[in-house]
Steps between C-alpha positions, in 0.01 A plus 500: 500500500853369557657169582788483748770239444699384804769241536369159611539563873262400776350765724797716604360574845469129580848431364644787700347368823629151419858623462476701822349203684782271386754761611343512847490120522871472423588774753294338778650158425850646517446695824235310699544147370359278224178414684418870552559561131281203413217636716520835321505320166187303591315818601607670177370211292176430688402837647388567856470184713421403856777344705346154462449547126858620462639202693296255292608667175866492600487132598338406168752686283719237329766719336777682686338443838749555787288275723590201285867522597463435873368630831307828476638627831845561353354767268385712795829554679352492851342237730134424431247500783370151425574169664575327171674678217457219252209439269202728440511655848854625453427614144195701607696655786786595269264658246317692775829626643627613160173671410511695827855604413402603146210709633733664752745592222212627282566256219150359558181673617230345719127577487360445850139500379538233233800328666693490172860579404625670185828636361583867565700531179616860531591486869679169450705624204601820675588345837668186364623553141562877489615533861863576395371832360340584835832420668683729257255781576548463878878475452510829306275683743595359843816296451568185701257600776206504260599168344532340846149608601361405160643148524332447837161561340592302190587193707226522765232675288304622805649592837436760776688820431710499817589135440611585146726778629641272770579226248668751269713633789602147594624448145682835483575615860728780380212662309244512783445876496503513120243219488265692730537811285435294186194348666359846578556604138323187373206581729488859375479388137242232579719205404354302793137398547349342809258210473254481788483158660178318422394748234513477123545874451845652486581831665788694351739644755494874566789716603399535864714444812278209611519310170793286606333410832231297326521129590344405166726337240609713207629439151631692202252737336560399141293781349692781671834337422400476134398868502845605625668267251293666226632844603853359493448342155353819351795699627775265380346335193293782352591849618876442493476393134237743373628824655848648465472631856332200654558632851247781455235266359567254784460780755168602342374142515622462860298807601181338373597165657576651842169685524309199368634233736236325704235516227281197458630256240282378215389138524511275195483122454500315836802304378715816469604770749328841489653761272596863532226755413517591132554871576646694789342766714470838326747776587492867397819629344589716802484195730706296256767771482508514879541122533779472239816667638650580159525798267154623402591533131623139484187373675273700268677369189480140623133532595422645157671211322342237725161630387585452130490175296880507457514474879256204492226731640607408853326807644144612437384856544145523630482858373260620768708802592462841336840454338539149357865471595407538867349152494407310703715212375479125546770240444361231267630167623301324228691691230832418667411130522389494135829660395704243695291218354558630147872502574481136614313404183752685284791315662339162440402582140852629437649176635286291263455721191767768514477872431248460217265310728508784753436759227201306369362456850525874573336591168210262561450619857489857372283452189313179600442360148736527202577318175835326463606736219438803717680333791802425282513860383468645850750253651752563219524132408442287193155353450618133503695553823205683658262219409743241636524675838124563514420133446758400762338743745159360406619150591620632835165669560635856510286625209177403325382514139161632398332445163283788381302451173517791258139459388345419835364169370634212710363206298690353204773763499849458358813588699581769244176675599609529864744715690710328768580728791747434780412607851636489854349577839701532819228354724354237265802380303836593648460481877335153522764343274793677664377405848473136395845497339667668798343253745611204289852638455530565874385147586755345264776733620437417867497128421831531315641713782418231756682239292802724446525575873502129576767447234709787640478361854596152382786636291634705792489198732684278250758773435571536872538125542729473196720786621534343846590162349755651262660707776541197726657293224824700491770319707628705788859383453522549121786696351457863400485408131251223554295723726493782245407259221228346713373843599496605135315181417246581768460862392421413141201275571401724791485801266293305253273380779461857625395618155261207479357582843444863401286411199195393706543807720496727196191319372332550838583873501365543146179312579449696822529825305252375239257381768506836679439685172203275421366545854515877463315477169231278652458742791427785257272293276292321763513675837508877447 
């Protein structure tokens, strides 16, 4: 029998959800207003509620309540369909309007049978917090036309397809034909789903000529968009780094992806979008060679390596053919996702505990349980330094310590009669802690970014006003010497002011880069 020693943390799953919930609350408050964020916060704290229960809970909340600062109607941003917008009537109308908007944007779900509302954590985070990554994906694939169409759905959430195209063309008249072509491509890949009016079921769009003639409203199909973003991430984040000729490996993966498009996605928690199937369709080697227009020897060498552990076992060989090499083969998306998640964990451990921390983590993931002396020997480090890093990683929750008695008798034993083993599990130890830390870091980074943007805007406005005032202060009839001296006097403070104005802009650029990196990490850890 063994005893496992953990750091004094609460349940990691609950803590992880708390950090993600706070991140969503801050994003909704920033984008949809403080009252919308407060409604999401109330649902996160109290669970699913009816509209009346939610309104009562919000009114009773004494701390940080936006309703205590004035009229509720100003939080909605549109006229309310009530005769009096003051008092409880206006408050109830504002809450009802905002809840309808949150349901439309898939931040909140609604159960028609029980008449209760709850937070759709995964959908909300992806469509509100991580939306810049979706924009980047559409920008790379479709350019400005794709971003224009995407923003129509981001702003309106649900709109008839022809109306969405018309709005996009009104915004970019010069791209009308390109927008129609982009729309057809989005339909082909299933990026759009139609929602039948008066029904709770959703019907994904099919690539038929009559699909765009449907009068039903449509919205973004988050699951299919995530599947294509997964293919993109595997190609750029995994294959390009693991394989010297990443183009061949990417072509092999694209062959599996092309033949597997349209497959049913796997459902998971109702709060999160569906995920890509864990393995692709199976392809015999002859079909794979036909689909990949590259040299057969290069394809064979890449396929062979992708089947081995040094290639992360990205391909599996079913071995049903007479000759094993003939396949059929499957692309293992689960292995690719695990490899990308390990990379994310390694980067975070490296940032906190350096190279030795990464070595210890890899050793423990490979061997599961090891003594500190053996770890120090394998990691080529001194025993005191190894113990120091291990205890620091224990405090962070990356590793665990297990006490194993030498004699097997648990009662009245001395520490010298026990062996203390260090262990680490990707699913139980690393991923929950890393997910929590990334969500917290992203929330703090976005909050700091908002403040720095405000400071940069204020600094730019004051700099413009100061430059205009200084320029007007030079007398028009001054002598050449006086004018040159005055101009020099203006240039000196203007140069200093310019340098001062650039500091907030540099801070904004650095924080934007950090936020995008954290968003990409969260996408790999939580959504693939």
